XYZ file of C-alpha atoms in Angstrom:
431
model
C 53.824 14.940 -52.099
C 50.307 16.309 -52.338
C 49.025 12.758 -52.774
C 50.656 11.635 -49.541
C 49.417 14.735 -47.695
C 45.868 14.072 -48.886
C 46.017 10.477 -47.586
C 47.302 11.620 -44.159
C 44.600 14.275 -43.818
C 41.888 11.767 -44.773
C 43.165 9.339 -42.128
C 43.134 12.076 -39.456
C 39.570 13.036 -40.352
C 38.487 9.381 -40.180
C 40.009 8.970 -36.707
C 38.324 12.161 -35.468
C 34.950 11.008 -36.768
C 35.047 7.612 -35.022
C 36.345 8.904 -31.660
C 33.536 9.247 -29.033
C 34.053 12.938 -28.351
C 31.887 13.935 -25.349
C 29.915 10.687 -25.570
C 26.844 10.679 -23.314
C 26.685 8.180 -20.457
C 23.833 5.670 -20.671
C 20.760 6.977 -18.866
C 18.842 4.946 -16.299
C 15.529 3.520 -17.381
C 12.805 5.852 -16.133
C 9.758 4.493 -14.307
C 6.948 3.343 -16.594
C 4.004 5.576 -17.380
C 1.039 4.054 -15.549
C -2.593 4.425 -16.576
C -4.178 2.798 -13.518
C -5.555 5.135 -10.856
C -3.469 3.549 -8.092
C -0.563 1.099 -8.137
C 2.168 -0.189 -5.880
C 5.286 -2.259 -6.578
C 6.458 -3.998 -3.400
C 9.320 -6.296 -2.437
C 7.515 -9.259 -0.874
C 10.327 -10.222 1.501
C 10.748 -6.852 3.228
C 7.618 -4.879 2.349
C 9.785 -2.183 0.764
C 7.919 -0.005 -1.731
C 9.854 0.408 -4.984
C 7.288 2.457 -6.892
C 3.845 3.836 -6.152
C 1.087 5.947 -7.559
C -1.725 7.075 -5.254
C -1.059 4.004 -3.130
C -3.025 5.338 -0.129
C -6.096 6.444 -2.097
C -9.208 4.595 -0.893
C -10.920 2.823 -3.785
C -13.304 -0.052 -4.470
C -11.289 -3.298 -4.624
C -13.855 -5.579 -6.326
C -12.868 -9.261 -6.277
C -9.282 -8.836 -5.088
C -11.157 -8.735 -1.762
C -11.236 -12.523 -2.057
C -7.538 -12.670 -1.196
C -8.565 -11.911 2.385
C -11.522 -14.313 2.224
C -9.307 -17.180 1.087
C -6.626 -16.311 3.637
C -9.137 -16.553 6.490
C -10.454 -19.766 4.985
C -7.075 -21.506 5.186
C -6.341 -19.996 8.609
C -9.684 -20.686 10.288
C -10.813 -23.990 8.772
C -9.529 -27.349 7.607
C -9.612 -27.895 3.871
C -11.686 -31.071 4.210
C -14.464 -29.414 6.218
C -17.878 -29.489 4.532
C -19.415 -26.164 3.531
C -23.200 -26.295 3.160
C -24.649 -23.548 1.008
C -27.608 -21.686 2.517
C -30.417 -19.910 0.704
C -28.940 -16.496 1.552
C -25.451 -17.493 0.464
C -26.710 -18.566 -2.952
C -29.435 -16.042 -3.737
C -28.120 -12.838 -2.147
C -25.705 -12.100 -4.989
C -27.022 -9.774 -7.726
C -27.885 -10.888 -11.232
C -24.801 -10.974 -13.438
C -22.312 -11.450 -10.590
C -19.677 -14.170 -11.004
C -20.729 -17.607 -9.727
C -20.374 -21.345 -10.379
C -24.100 -22.134 -9.955
C -23.896 -23.560 -6.455
C -27.351 -24.536 -5.187
C -29.086 -24.212 -1.842
C -28.105 -27.091 0.496
C -25.279 -28.093 -1.850
C -22.252 -29.415 0.000
C -18.664 -28.864 -1.084
C -15.353 -29.025 0.743
C -13.683 -25.910 2.090
C -10.888 -26.382 -0.459
C -13.417 -26.488 -3.298
C -15.090 -23.336 -1.988
C -11.740 -21.541 -1.744
C -10.751 -22.577 -5.265
C -14.131 -21.401 -6.563
C -13.595 -18.040 -4.871
C -10.037 -17.577 -6.130
C -10.138 -18.908 -9.700
C -13.498 -18.023 -11.335
C -14.298 -15.543 -8.543
C -17.519 -17.242 -7.417
C -19.360 -14.792 -5.170
C -21.755 -17.321 -3.643
C -18.797 -19.500 -2.639
C -17.415 -16.536 -0.670
C -20.724 -16.204 1.156
C -20.618 -19.902 1.998
C -17.075 -19.575 3.360
C -18.089 -16.562 5.459
C -21.140 -18.260 6.962
C -19.212 -21.458 7.653
C -16.458 -19.649 9.564
C -18.322 -16.802 11.295
C -22.016 -17.655 11.067
C -22.856 -14.629 8.934
C -21.303 -12.363 6.333
C -21.278 -9.255 8.612
C -19.492 -11.203 11.353
C -16.987 -12.466 8.797
C -16.428 -8.915 7.502
C -15.511 -7.850 11.035
C -12.992 -10.695 11.122
C -11.616 -9.556 7.758
C -11.041 -6.061 9.116
C -9.219 -7.390 12.182
C -6.965 -9.534 10.001
C -6.293 -6.624 7.639
C -4.955 -4.552 10.529
C -2.746 -7.462 11.608
C -1.358 -7.591 8.061
C -0.407 -3.911 8.200
C -3.351 -2.375 6.346
C -3.952 1.276 7.217
C -7.107 2.387 5.395
C -9.178 -0.709 4.650
C -12.803 -1.380 5.621
C -14.349 -4.599 4.340
C -18.159 -4.881 4.366
C -18.587 -8.242 2.623
C -16.675 -11.373 1.676
C -16.718 -11.063 -2.115
C -15.993 -7.428 -3.005
C -19.340 -6.507 -4.540
C -19.798 -2.742 -4.461
C -20.686 -1.209 -1.118
C -19.861 2.384 -0.088
C -18.303 1.014 3.110
C -16.136 -1.511 1.249
C -12.888 0.313 0.439
C -9.171 -0.361 0.407
C -5.911 0.988 -1.032
C -3.210 -0.387 -3.298
C -0.775 -0.308 -0.378
C -3.143 -2.178 1.938
C -3.828 -4.901 -0.627
C -0.089 -5.372 -1.130
C 0.391 -5.722 2.631
C -2.518 -8.176 2.883
C -1.082 -10.215 0.006
C 2.385 -10.154 1.574
C 0.923 -11.543 4.796
C -1.179 -14.117 2.939
C 1.682 -15.656 0.951
C 3.412 -16.600 4.194
C 0.763 -19.346 4.388
C 1.717 -22.237 2.117
C -1.881 -23.391 1.620
C -2.798 -19.907 0.456
C 0.202 -19.837 -1.888
C -0.956 -23.066 -3.499
C -4.484 -21.768 -4.095
C -3.211 -18.334 -5.189
C -1.028 -19.966 -7.838
C -3.526 -22.523 -9.164
C -4.588 -21.988 -12.772
C -7.225 -24.726 -13.073
C -9.177 -27.000 -10.746
C -11.870 -29.677 -10.921
C -14.879 -30.041 -8.610
C -16.375 -33.511 -8.773
C -20.172 -34.049 -8.778
C -21.865 -33.113 -5.509
C -25.124 -33.923 -3.735
C -26.853 -31.297 -5.892
C -24.796 -31.210 -9.078
C -24.339 -34.388 -11.150
C -21.897 -32.741 -13.539
C -18.185 -32.116 -12.983
C -17.246 -28.457 -12.682
C -14.042 -27.257 -14.381
C -12.614 -24.068 -12.914
C -10.098 -21.797 -14.648
C -8.257 -18.805 -13.238
C -9.278 -15.499 -14.788
C -5.796 -14.014 -14.343
C -4.345 -13.653 -17.849
C -0.682 -13.424 -16.810
C -0.540 -17.078 -15.796
C 1.158 -19.570 -18.104
C -0.639 -19.803 -21.469
C -2.648 -16.674 -20.681
C -3.070 -13.843 -23.158
C -0.645 -11.658 -21.172
C 1.568 -14.493 -19.926
C 4.489 -13.122 -17.919
C 7.581 -15.092 -16.991
C 7.758 -15.737 -13.266
C 4.126 -15.084 -12.295
C 3.270 -17.502 -9.476
C -0.014 -16.122 -8.170
C -2.689 -13.541 -8.668
C -6.300 -12.415 -8.381
C -8.470 -10.353 -10.684
C -11.384 -8.063 -9.949
C -13.935 -5.943 -11.733
C -17.078 -3.995 -10.987
C -18.493 -0.916 -12.658
C -17.476 1.159 -9.629
C -13.961 -0.247 -9.251
C -12.898 -0.693 -12.842
C -10.342 -3.443 -13.363
C -8.289 -4.425 -10.329
C -5.408 -6.868 -10.174
C -3.002 -8.335 -7.630
C -0.039 -10.315 -8.974
C 2.947 -12.109 -7.443
C 6.031 -12.823 -9.572
C 9.405 -14.398 -8.835
C 12.760 -14.136 -10.589
C 16.225 -14.989 -9.360
C 15.023 -15.592 -5.827
C 13.303 -12.196 -5.649
C 9.528 -11.936 -5.215
C 7.634 -8.790 -6.154
C 3.991 -7.872 -5.625
C 2.113 -5.527 -7.955
C -1.322 -4.131 -7.136
C -3.250 -2.092 -9.703
C -6.675 -0.572 -9.004
C -9.146 1.211 -11.274
C -7.700 0.440 -14.680
C -9.356 0.698 -18.067
C -9.893 -2.553 -19.941
C -6.708 -4.608 -20.222
C -4.358 -1.787 -19.208
C -4.276 -3.437 -15.805
C -2.092 -6.172 -17.344
C 0.212 -3.878 -19.298
C 0.694 -1.696 -16.212
C 1.499 -4.756 -14.124
C 3.964 -6.127 -16.683
C 5.691 -2.738 -16.981
C 6.086 -2.520 -13.203
C 7.518 -6.029 -13.001
C 9.965 -5.198 -15.807
C 11.010 -2.112 -13.893
C 11.361 -3.902 -10.563
C 13.276 -6.907 -11.846
C 15.364 -4.990 -14.373
C 16.292 -1.738 -12.647
C 16.757 -2.685 -8.978
C 19.494 -4.639 -7.210
C 20.043 -5.929 -3.686
C 22.335 -3.572 -1.790
C 23.868 -4.061 1.644
C 23.486 -0.938 3.755
C 25.681 -0.590 6.842
C 23.859 1.002 9.737
C 25.993 3.763 11.269
C 27.076 3.347 14.885
C 24.790 4.763 17.509
C 25.945 7.865 19.338
C 25.198 9.267 22.768
C 22.790 11.687 21.095
C 20.830 8.756 19.626
C 20.431 7.296 23.114
C 19.525 10.542 24.869
C 17.081 9.821 27.678
C 17.436 6.032 27.689
C 17.422 4.760 31.265
C 16.452 8.222 32.447
C 19.870 9.706 31.598
C 22.268 9.990 28.656
C 23.995 6.628 28.243
C 27.440 5.665 27.045
C 27.426 4.668 23.392
C 30.630 2.608 23.326
C 28.811 -0.682 23.971
C 26.202 0.200 21.375
C 28.959 1.070 18.876
C 30.450 -2.401 19.237
C 27.083 -4.043 18.597
C 26.420 -1.897 15.549
C 29.777 -2.177 13.765
C 28.906 -5.268 11.708
C 25.157 -4.676 11.369
C 23.874 -4.470 7.810
C 20.468 -4.547 6.183
C 19.667 -5.435 2.584
C 17.376 -3.231 0.532
C 16.564 -2.898 -3.151
C 18.003 0.232 -4.724
C 17.610 1.559 -8.226
C 20.764 0.781 -10.178
C 21.607 4.484 -10.444
C 21.430 5.064 -6.669
C 24.322 4.312 -4.309
C 23.962 2.908 -0.771
C 25.788 6.043 0.395
C 22.658 8.013 -0.529
C 20.618 6.186 2.120
C 19.998 8.042 5.358
C 19.359 6.191 8.638
C 17.398 7.763 11.492
C 17.243 6.029 14.876
C 14.307 6.159 17.263
C 14.451 4.663 20.770
C 10.998 3.232 21.442
C 11.374 2.507 25.161
C 13.187 5.364 26.895
C 13.760 4.703 30.566
C 14.989 1.124 30.172
C 18.535 -0.203 29.996
C 17.690 -2.624 27.144
C 16.905 -0.290 24.279
C 14.390 -1.144 21.532
C 15.732 0.795 18.582
C 13.964 1.434 15.278
C 16.141 2.306 12.303
C 14.236 4.144 9.559
C 15.941 4.039 6.162
C 15.205 6.610 3.498
C 16.873 8.322 0.584
C 18.641 11.492 1.650
C 17.321 13.205 -1.492
C 14.023 12.562 -3.243
C 14.286 10.633 -6.506
C 11.838 10.131 -9.336
C 13.362 6.704 -9.943
C 12.172 5.011 -6.756
C 10.111 5.504 -3.628
C 12.206 7.238 -0.989
C 11.102 5.388 2.148
C 13.051 2.112 2.368
C 11.251 0.836 5.449
C 12.404 0.154 8.990
C 14.289 -2.490 10.913
C 14.162 -3.197 14.637
C 16.851 -4.383 17.047
C 17.771 -4.412 20.729
C 20.934 -3.219 22.419
C 22.215 -3.363 25.969
C 23.033 0.238 26.816
C 26.168 1.026 28.874
C 26.430 2.822 32.206
C 25.424 6.497 32.522
C 28.040 8.937 31.253
C 30.086 10.390 34.138
C 28.360 8.161 36.678
C 30.741 5.204 36.831
C 31.622 6.079 40.439
C 27.939 6.217 41.298
C 27.476 2.729 39.870
C 30.403 1.394 41.925
C 29.025 2.997 45.087
C 25.656 1.442 44.337
C 27.245 -2.019 44.148
C 29.169 -1.408 47.383
C 26.016 -0.229 49.146
C 24.136 -3.346 48.107
C 27.011 -5.539 49.319
C 27.096 -3.764 52.703
C 23.362 -4.228 53.122
C 23.646 -7.947 52.391
C 26.533 -8.346 54.865
C 24.663 -6.361 57.530
C 21.601 -8.534 57.107
C 23.762 -11.649 57.376
C 25.471 -10.334 60.553
C 22.112 -9.495 62.118
C 20.839 -12.978 61.330
C 23.877 -14.663 62.861
C 23.670 -12.500 65.999
C 19.998 -13.369 66.432
C 20.768 -17.066 65.959
C 23.518 -17.188 68.608
C 21.525 -15.062 71.079
C 18.546 -17.384 70.749
C 20.806 -20.376 71.229
C 22.282 -18.943 74.485
C 18.814 -18.201 75.840
C 17.696 -21.780 75.188
C 20.806 -23.125 76.950
C 20.178 -20.975 80.075
C 16.547 -22.049 80.195
C 17.509 -25.710 79.999
C 20.113 -25.233 82.788
C 17.573 -23.674 85.180
C 15.147 -26.507 84.522
C 17.798 -29.080 85.486
C 18.649 -27.195 88.700
C 15.037 -27.278 89.876
C 14.885 -31.021 89.390
C 17.978 -31.882 91.462
C 17.340 -33.768 94.855
C 19.321 -32.326 97.730
C 20.671 -35.069 100.150
C 21.305 -33.802 103.783
C 24.736 -34.467 105.357
C 24.557 -36.641 108.431
């Protein structure tokens, strides 16, 4: 009996030991620890920020500046145009700066100049591009600043075309992500941005073929090769430290990572960690925008408007955003702003943000814009009907006045013609 009891007790203890009593739920992967001074992880399709660190801090960009230079090159010139290198373009760069040994009066195509700027980061090629498009580097820098604002940059001032250190030449991680997002909409830029090697045939000044290789080490066969990388630009100066802009694609999703002021090769490990986080811990989520209310439309058209028509337009409206896998769409708050009060067609901005701050992702999910036809003023339906009636009466009155004037004029002409005939009659005396 004791033997059987011992066996039963042993079995019970075994079952208790293997049962997951109070087992912990799996925890979400925390954001990576980043060594770079400033970084941003952005969804390229929407501009949504997934993660950031000091993204609005103004820093020296170094050669990631050339993203803007190449963008203006493909936008403002044809790729087969001839760029002639001037003395200033060639010899104004400091000793030790990146170059491909272009010579004064050397002629290359715009495409060759753009490839030289993007891949080996040739500073004299950037000067040649600037002079070809704008006549001078300062004039080109002004054009760069205009284009940066168009791209959505907030705190960028470019002073040259190549990114060499200048106290006026500053940008932010956020601004460079926005500039890159705008640039990749251009297919010619995309091609150059994603090129890993290129050949420049002999020119009028150079009898040898030039072989250009991208300095970005996350491209295929690079030291830090990363699956899905389809474009990027490196940068370095003593003032800026290492800077890097990278575009990667997986499963139809494109992410942009910008890292500024990194030590040595940490710029690559930071970038890879952010891509891992973005691709691995975020999913597309459909967020239903709540129906507009009368309070949302307060003041539109000069008075509070009915919201029923707006409700109907908003019922099926959804937007897609990336959310961390541990965050539910129900945690997203939507705030409406009417941008054109006083008009019946409302321009509405919907700002999406997390209701509660989270360490797992950036809380501002961006904005979306739409238009709605706002209904009649609340309580003023009768006024609207009277307004229609009044307009109808005015039209009928004008029509009646016109007809009366027409017939009166006609009668006057008939009387005048009758009197004229009477004066012309010959009276014959009766004999």
